[in-house]
Coordinates of N, CA, C and O and ligand atoms in Angstrom, one line a residue:
M176 N 8.1 51.1 2.7 CA 8.6 49.9 2.1 C 9.0 50.1 0.7 O 8.2 50.6 -0.1
N177 N 10.2 49.7 0.3 CA 10.6 49.9 -1.1 C 10.2 48.7 -2.0 O 9.7 47.7 -1.5
A178 N 10.5 48.9 -3.3 CA 10.1 47.8 -4.3 C 10.8 46.5 -4.0 O 10.2 45.4 -4.2
K179 N 12.1 46.6 -3.6 CA 12.8 45.4 -3.3 C 12.2 44.6 -2.2 O 12.0 43.4 -2.3
N180 N 11.8 45.3 -1.2 CA 11.1 44.6 0.0 C 9.8 43.9 -0.4 O 9.4 42.9 0.0
N181 N 9.0 44.7 -1.3 CA 7.8 44.1 -1.8 C 8.0 42.8 -2.5 O 7.3 41.9 -2.3
G182 N 9.0 42.8 -3.4 CA 9.3 41.6 -4.2 C 9.7 40.5 -3.3 O 9.3 39.4 -3.5
M183 N 10.5 40.8 -2.3 CA 10.9 39.7 -1.3 C 9.8 39.1 -0.6 O 9.6 37.9 -0.5
S184 N 8.8 40.0 -0.1 CA 7.7 39.4 0.7 C 6.8 38.6 -0.2 O 6.3 37.6 0.2
T185 N 6.7 39.0 -1.5 CA 5.8 38.2 -2.4 C 6.5 36.8 -2.6 O 5.8 35.8 -2.6
R186 N 7.8 36.8 -2.8 CA 8.5 35.6 -3.1 C 8.4 34.6 -1.8 O 8.2 33.4 -1.9
M187 N 8.6 35.2 -0.6 CA 8.5 34.4 0.6 C 7.2 33.8 0.8 O 7.0 32.7 1.2
K188 N 6.1 34.6 0.4 CA 4.7 34.1 0.5 C 4.6 32.9 -0.4 O 4.0 31.9 -0.1
A189 N 5.1 33.0 -1.7 CA 5.0 31.9 -2.6 C 5.7 30.7 -2.1 O 5.2 29.6 -2.2
N190 N 6.9 30.9 -1.5 CA 7.7 29.8 -1.0 C 6.9 29.1 0.1 O 7.0 27.9 0.3
A191 N 6.2 29.9 0.9 CA 5.5 29.3 2.1 C 4.5 28.3 1.7 O 4.1 27.5 2.5
Q192 N 4.0 28.4 0.5 CA 2.9 27.5 0.1 C 3.4 26.3 -0.7 O 2.6 25.4 -1.1
K193 N 4.7 26.2 -0.9 CA 5.3 25.0 -1.6 C 5.1 23.7 -0.8 O 5.3 23.7 0.4
R194 N 4.9 22.7 -1.6 CA 4.9 21.3 -1.0 C 6.3 20.7 -1.4 O 6.5 20.5 -2.6
V195 N 7.1 20.4 -0.4 CA 8.4 19.8 -0.7 C 8.4 18.3 -0.2 O 8.0 18.0 0.9
V196 N 8.8 17.4 -1.1 CA 8.9 16.0 -0.7 C 10.3 15.6 -0.8 O 11.0 15.8 -1.8
L197 N 10.9 15.1 0.3 CA 12.2 14.6 0.4 C 12.1 13.0 0.3 O 11.6 12.4 1.2
L198 N 12.6 12.4 -0.8 CA 12.4 11.0 -1.0 C 13.7 10.3 -0.5 O 14.7 10.4 -1.1
G199 N 13.5 9.5 0.5 CA 14.7 8.8 1.1 C 15.2 9.4 2.3 O 15.4 10.6 2.3
G200 N 15.4 8.6 3.4 CA 15.8 9.2 4.6 C 17.3 8.8 4.9 O 17.6 8.4 6.0
G201 N 18.1 9.0 3.9 CA 19.5 8.6 4.1 C 20.3 9.8 4.6 O 19.7 10.8 5.1
H202 N 21.6 9.7 4.5 CA 22.5 10.7 5.1 C 22.2 12.1 4.7 O 22.2 13.1 5.4
A203 N 22.0 12.3 3.3 CA 21.8 13.6 2.8 C 20.6 14.3 3.3 O 20.6 15.4 3.8
H204 N 19.4 13.6 3.3 CA 18.2 14.2 3.8 C 18.1 14.3 5.3 O 17.4 15.2 5.8
V205 N 18.8 13.5 6.0 CA 18.9 13.7 7.5 C 19.4 15.1 7.8 O 18.9 15.8 8.6
E206 N 20.5 15.5 7.1 CA 21.0 16.8 7.3 C 20.1 17.9 6.7 O 20.0 19.0 7.4
V207 N 19.5 17.6 5.6 CA 18.5 18.6 5.1 C 17.4 18.8 6.1 O 17.0 20.0 6.4
V208 N 16.8 17.8 6.6 CA 15.7 17.9 7.6 C 16.2 18.7 8.8 O 15.5 19.6 9.3
R209 N 17.4 18.4 9.3 CA 17.9 19.1 10.5 C 18.1 20.6 10.2 O 17.7 21.4 11.0
R210 N 18.6 20.9 9.0 CA 18.8 22.3 8.7 C 17.5 23.1 8.4 O 17.3 24.2 8.8
L211 N 16.5 22.4 7.7 CA 15.2 23.0 7.4 C 14.5 23.3 8.7 O 13.8 24.3 8.9
G212 N 14.7 22.4 9.7 CA 14.0 22.5 11.0 C 14.5 23.8 11.7 O 13.7 24.5 12.3
R213 N 15.8 24.2 11.5 CA 16.3 25.4 12.1 C 15.7 26.6 11.4 O 15.6 27.7 12.0
L214 N 15.4 26.5 10.1 CA 14.9 27.7 9.4 C 13.4 27.9 9.7 O 12.9 29.0 9.4
A215 N 12.7 26.9 10.2 CA 11.3 27.0 10.6 C 10.4 27.6 9.5 O 9.7 28.6 9.7
L216 N 10.6 27.1 8.2 CA 9.8 27.5 7.1 C 8.4 27.1 7.3 O 8.1 26.1 8.0
S217 N 7.4 27.8 6.6 CA 6.1 27.3 6.7 C 5.6 26.5 5.5 O 4.5 26.2 5.3
A218 N 6.6 26.1 4.7 CA 6.3 25.2 3.5 C 5.9 23.9 4.1 O 6.2 23.5 5.2
Q219 N 5.1 23.1 3.3 CA 4.7 21.8 3.7 C 5.8 20.8 3.3 O 5.9 20.5 2.1
I220 N 6.6 20.3 4.2 CA 7.7 19.5 3.9 C 7.4 18.1 4.4 O 7.0 17.9 5.6
T221 N 7.7 17.0 3.6 CA 7.4 15.7 3.9 C 8.6 14.8 3.6 O 9.1 14.9 2.5
L222 N 9.1 14.1 4.6 CA 10.2 13.1 4.3 C 9.5 11.7 4.2 O 8.7 11.3 5.0
V223 N 9.9 11.0 3.1 CA 9.4 9.7 2.9 C 10.6 8.7 3.0 O 11.6 8.9 2.3
S224 N 10.4 7.7 3.8 CA 11.4 6.7 4.0 C 10.8 5.3 4.2 O 9.8 5.2 4.9
P225 N 11.4 4.3 3.6 CA 10.8 2.9 3.8 C 11.0 2.4 5.2 O 10.3 1.5 5.7
S226 N 11.9 3.1 6.0 CA 12.1 2.7 7.4 C 12.1 4.0 8.3 O 12.6 5.0 7.9
R227 N 11.6 3.8 9.5 CA 11.6 4.9 10.4 C 13.1 5.2 10.9 O 13.4 6.2 11.4
Y228 N 13.9 4.2 10.8 CA 15.3 4.3 11.3 C 16.3 4.4 10.2 O 16.3 3.6 9.2
A229 N 17.3 5.3 10.3 CA 18.3 5.5 9.3 C 19.7 5.1 10.0 O 20.1 5.8 10.9
P230 N 20.3 4.1 9.5 CA 21.6 3.7 10.1 C 22.7 4.7 9.7 O 22.7 5.2 8.6
Y231 N 23.5 5.1 10.7 CA 24.7 5.9 10.4 C 25.8 5.0 9.9 O 26.4 4.2 10.7
S232 N 26.1 5.1 8.6 CA 27.0 4.1 8.0 C 28.4 4.0 8.6 O 29.0 2.9 8.6
G233 N 28.9 5.1 9.1 CA 30.2 5.1 9.7 C 30.3 4.2 10.9 O 31.4 3.7 11.2
M234 N 29.2 3.9 11.5 CA 29.2 3.1 12.7 C 28.8 1.7 12.5 O 28.7 0.8 13.4
L235 N 28.4 1.4 11.2 CA 27.9 0.0 10.8 C 29.0 -1.1 11.1 O 28.6 -2.1 11.7
P236 N 30.2 -0.8 10.7 CA 31.2 -1.9 11.1 C 31.3 -2.2 12.6 O 31.4 -3.4 13.0
G237 N 31.2 -1.2 13.4 CA 31.2 -1.4 14.8 C 30.0 -2.1 15.3 O 30.0 -2.9 16.3
Y238 N 28.8 -1.9 14.6 CA 27.6 -2.7 15.0 C 27.8 -4.1 14.7 O 27.5 -5.0 15.5
I239 N 28.3 -4.4 13.4 CA 28.5 -5.8 13.0 C 29.5 -6.5 14.0 O 29.4 -7.6 14.3
A240 N 30.5 -5.7 14.5 CA 31.5 -6.3 15.4 C 30.9 -6.4 16.8 O 31.6 -6.9 17.7
G241 N 29.7 -5.9 17.0 CA 29.1 -6.1 18.3 C 29.4 -5.0 19.3 O 29.1 -5.1 20.5
E242 N 30.0 -3.9 18.8 CA 30.5 -2.8 19.7 C 29.3 -1.8 20.0 O 29.4 -1.1 20.9
Y243 N 28.4 -1.7 19.0 CA 27.2 -0.8 19.2 C 25.9 -1.6 19.2 O 25.8 -2.6 18.5
A244 N 24.9 -1.0 19.9 CA 23.6 -1.6 19.9 C 22.8 -0.8 18.8 O 23.3 0.2 18.3
F245 N 21.7 -1.4 18.4 CA 20.8 -0.8 17.3 C 20.6 0.7 17.6 O 20.7 1.5 16.7
E246 N 20.2 1.0 18.8 CA 19.9 2.4 19.1 C 21.1 3.4 19.0 O 20.9 4.6 18.8
D247 N 22.3 2.8 19.2 CA 23.5 3.7 19.1 C 23.7 4.3 17.8 O 24.2 5.4 17.7
F248 N 23.4 3.5 16.7 CA 23.9 4.0 15.4 C 22.7 4.2 14.4 O 22.9 4.5 13.3
N249 N 21.5 4.1 14.9 CA 20.3 4.4 14.1 C 19.6 5.8 14.4 O 19.4 6.0 15.6
I250 N 19.4 6.6 13.4 CA 18.7 7.8 13.6 C 17.2 7.6 13.5 O 16.7 7.0 12.5
D251 N 16.5 8.0 14.5 CA 15.0 7.9 14.5 C 14.4 9.1 13.7 O 14.3 10.2 14.1
L252 N 14.1 8.7 12.4 CA 13.7 9.8 11.5 C 12.3 10.4 11.9 O 12.1 11.6 11.7
Q253 N 11.4 9.6 12.4 CA 10.2 10.2 12.9 C 10.4 11.2 14.0 O 9.8 12.3 13.9
A254 N 11.2 10.9 14.9 CA 11.5 11.9 16.0 C 12.2 13.1 15.5 O 11.9 14.2 15.9
L255 N 13.2 12.9 14.5 CA 13.9 14.0 14.0 C 12.9 15.0 13.2 O 13.0 16.2 13.3
C256 N 12.0 14.4 12.4 CA 11.1 15.2 11.7 C 10.1 15.9 12.6 O 9.9 17.1 12.4
Q257 N 9.7 15.2 13.7 CA 8.8 15.9 14.7 C 9.5 17.1 15.3 O 8.9 18.2 15.4
R258 N 10.8 16.9 15.6 CA 11.5 18.1 16.2 C 11.7 19.2 15.2 O 11.8 20.3 15.6
S259 N 11.8 18.8 13.9 CA 12.1 19.8 12.9 C 10.8 20.4 12.2 O 10.9 21.2 11.3
G260 N 9.6 20.0 12.7 CA 8.4 20.5 12.1 C 8.1 20.0 10.7 O 7.5 20.7 9.9
I261 N 8.6 18.8 10.4 CA 8.4 18.2 9.1 C 7.6 16.9 9.2 O 7.8 16.1 10.2
A262 N 6.7 16.7 8.2 CA 5.9 15.5 8.3 C 6.7 14.2 7.9 O 7.6 14.4 7.0
F263 N 6.5 13.1 8.5 CA 7.2 11.9 8.2 C 6.2 10.9 7.6 O 5.2 10.6 8.2
R264 N 6.5 10.3 6.4 CA 5.7 9.2 5.9 C 6.6 8.0 5.7 O 7.6 8.0 5.0
E265 N 6.2 6.9 6.4 CA 7.0 5.7 6.3 C 6.4 4.9 5.1 O 5.2 4.6 5.0
G266 N 7.3 4.7 4.1 CA 6.8 4.0 2.9 C 7.9 4.0 1.8 O 8.8 4.9 1.8
L267 N 7.7 3.2 0.8 CA 8.6 3.1 -0.3 C 7.9 3.8 -1.5 O 6.7 3.5 -1.8
A268 N 8.6 4.6 -2.2 CA 8.1 5.2 -3.4 C 8.2 4.1 -4.5 O 9.2 3.5 -4.7
T269 N 7.0 3.9 -5.2 CA 7.0 2.9 -6.3 C 6.7 3.5 -7.6 O 6.8 2.8 -8.6
G270 N 6.4 4.8 -7.7 CA 6.1 5.4 -9.0 C 6.3 6.9 -8.9 O 6.2 7.5 -7.9
L271 N 6.5 7.5 -10.1 CA 6.7 8.9 -10.2 C 6.0 9.4 -11.5 O 6.1 8.8 -12.5
D272 N 5.2 10.5 -11.3 CA 4.5 11.1 -12.4 C 5.0 12.5 -12.5 O 4.3 13.4 -11.9
P273 N 6.1 12.8 -13.2 CA 6.7 14.1 -13.2 C 5.8 15.2 -13.8 O 5.8 16.4 -13.5
D274 N 4.9 14.7 -14.8 CA 4.0 15.7 -15.4 C 3.0 16.2 -14.5 O 2.6 17.4 -14.6
A275 N 2.5 15.3 -13.6 CA 1.5 15.7 -12.6 C 2.1 16.1 -11.3 O 1.4 16.4 -10.3
Y276 N 3.5 16.1 -11.2 CA 4.2 16.5 -9.9 C 3.7 15.6 -8.7 O 3.2 16.2 -7.7
R277 N 3.7 14.3 -8.9 CA 3.3 13.5 -7.8 C 4.1 12.2 -7.8 O 4.6 11.7 -8.8
V278 N 4.2 11.6 -6.6 CA 4.9 10.4 -6.3 C 3.9 9.4 -5.8 O 3.1 9.7 -4.9
Q279 N 4.1 8.1 -6.2 CA 3.2 7.1 -5.7 C 3.9 6.3 -4.7 O 5.1 5.9 -4.9
L280 N 3.2 6.0 -3.6 CA 3.8 5.2 -2.5 C 3.3 3.7 -2.6 O 2.3 3.4 -3.3
E281 N 4.0 2.8 -1.9 CA 3.7 1.4 -2.1 C 2.2 1.0 -1.7 O 1.7 0.0 -2.1
D282 N 1.6 1.9 -0.9 CA 0.2 1.6 -0.5 C -0.8 2.1 -1.5 O -2.0 2.0 -1.4
G283 N -0.2 2.6 -2.7 CA -1.1 3.0 -3.8 C -1.5 4.5 -3.7 O -2.0 5.0 -4.7
S284 N -1.2 5.2 -2.6 CA -1.5 6.6 -2.5 C -0.5 7.4 -3.3 O 0.6 7.0 -3.6
W285 N -1.0 8.7 -3.6 CA -0.1 9.6 -4.3 C 0.2 10.8 -3.4 O -0.7 11.2 -2.6
L286 N 1.4 11.3 -3.5 CA 1.9 12.4 -2.7 C 2.2 13.6 -3.7 O 3.1 13.4 -4.6
D287 N 1.5 14.7 -3.6 CA 1.7 15.8 -4.6 C 2.9 16.6 -4.1 O 3.1 16.8 -2.9
Y288 N 3.6 17.2 -5.0 CA 4.8 18.0 -4.7 C 4.9 19.2 -5.6 O 4.4 19.1 -6.8
D289 N 5.6 20.2 -5.1 CA 6.0 21.3 -6.0 C 7.5 21.1 -6.3 O 8.0 21.4 -7.3
I290 N 8.2 20.7 -5.2 CA 9.7 20.4 -5.3 C 9.9 19.0 -4.8 O 9.4 18.7 -3.7
L291 N 10.7 18.2 -5.6 CA 11.0 16.9 -5.1 C 12.5 16.7 -5.1 O 13.2 17.2 -6.0
S292 N 13.0 16.1 -4.0 CA 14.4 15.8 -3.8 C 14.6 14.4 -3.6 O 13.9 13.8 -2.7
S293 N 15.4 13.7 -4.4 CA 15.6 12.3 -4.3 C 17.1 12.0 -4.3 O 17.8 12.6 -5.1
T294 N 17.5 11.2 -3.3 CA 19.0 10.9 -3.3 C 19.3 9.6 -3.9 O 18.4 8.8 -4.1
Ligands
FAD119 C1 29.7 0.6 5.6 C2 29.7 2.0 5.1 C3 30.5 3.0 5.8 C4 30.6 4.3 5.3 N1 31.3 5.2 6.0 C5 31.4 6.5 5.5 C6 32.1 7.4 6.2 O1 32.8 7.1 7.3 N2 32.2 8.7 5.8 C7 31.4 9.1 4.7 O2 31.5 10.3 4.3 N3 30.7 8.2 4.0 C8 30.7 6.9 4.4 N4 29.9 6.0 3.7 C9 29.2 6.5 2.5 C10 27.9 7.1 2.9 O3 27.1 6.2 3.7 C11 27.1 7.6 1.7 O4 27.9 8.5 0.9 C12 25.8 8.3 2.1 O5 25.0 7.4 2.8 C13 25.1 8.8 0.8 O6 23.9 9.5 1.4 P1 22.6 9.6 0.5 O7 21.6 10.3 1.4 O8 22.8 10.2 -0.8 O9 22.1 8.1 0.2 P2 21.7 7.0 1.3 O10 22.3 7.3 2.6 O11 22.0 5.7 0.6 O12 20.2 7.2 1.4 C14 19.2 6.9 0.4 C15 17.9 6.6 1.1 O13 16.9 6.4 0.1 C16 16.0 5.4 0.5 N5 15.3 4.9 -0.6 C17 15.8 4.1 -1.7 N6 14.8 3.9 -2.5 C18 13.7 4.4 -2.0 C19 12.3 4.5 -2.5 N7 11.9 3.9 -3.7 N8 11.4 5.2 -1.8 C20 11.8 5.8 -0.6 N9 13.1 5.8 -0.1 C21 14.0 5.1 -0.8 C22 16.9 4.4 1.2 O14 16.2 3.6 2.1 C23 17.9 5.3 1.9 O15 17.5 5.5 3.2 C24 29.8 4.7 4.1 C25 29.0 3.7 3.5 C26 29.0 2.4 4.0 C27 28.1 1.4 3.3

């Protein structure tokens, strides 16, 4: 094994221990969750969303017009996360402590992170 490979395996090990929090279950993070699921990383990834369901905005006018049912245009985030090996927390973020790398949820609990993504 050469030095380059040693460096790579050390970096991958460090990445595997990261806690990643994705704040908001909108269009951007839906795609992030889908792609991260394919990579099958061993990092601890958590999606936080105030609702289990994310509406696909492109179909919203059709829903209002009565052409689609709720299930037709809403993405079930909990099911998507489960398929992708990602934890799902239903809740609203109400506070952020960047110095301590943690997010507060509406129930008063804190979620620690190494990497935070907010849309
Ligand atoms: C009617 C309509 C039709 C559209 N059609 C198209 C289209 O055809 N093509 C196109 O490209 N774009 C379209 N757009 C725009 C597209 O919806 C946005 O560009 C896209 O949703 C942005 O994605 P995002 O993930 O950054 O934000 P969002 O999809 O807005 O997601 C943000 C998420 O963060 C969550 N959130 C907010 N605050 C908190 C908090 N404190 N704690 C936890 N979660 C929180 C919200 O609940 C939300 O789920 C349309 C928009 C609308 C309204």
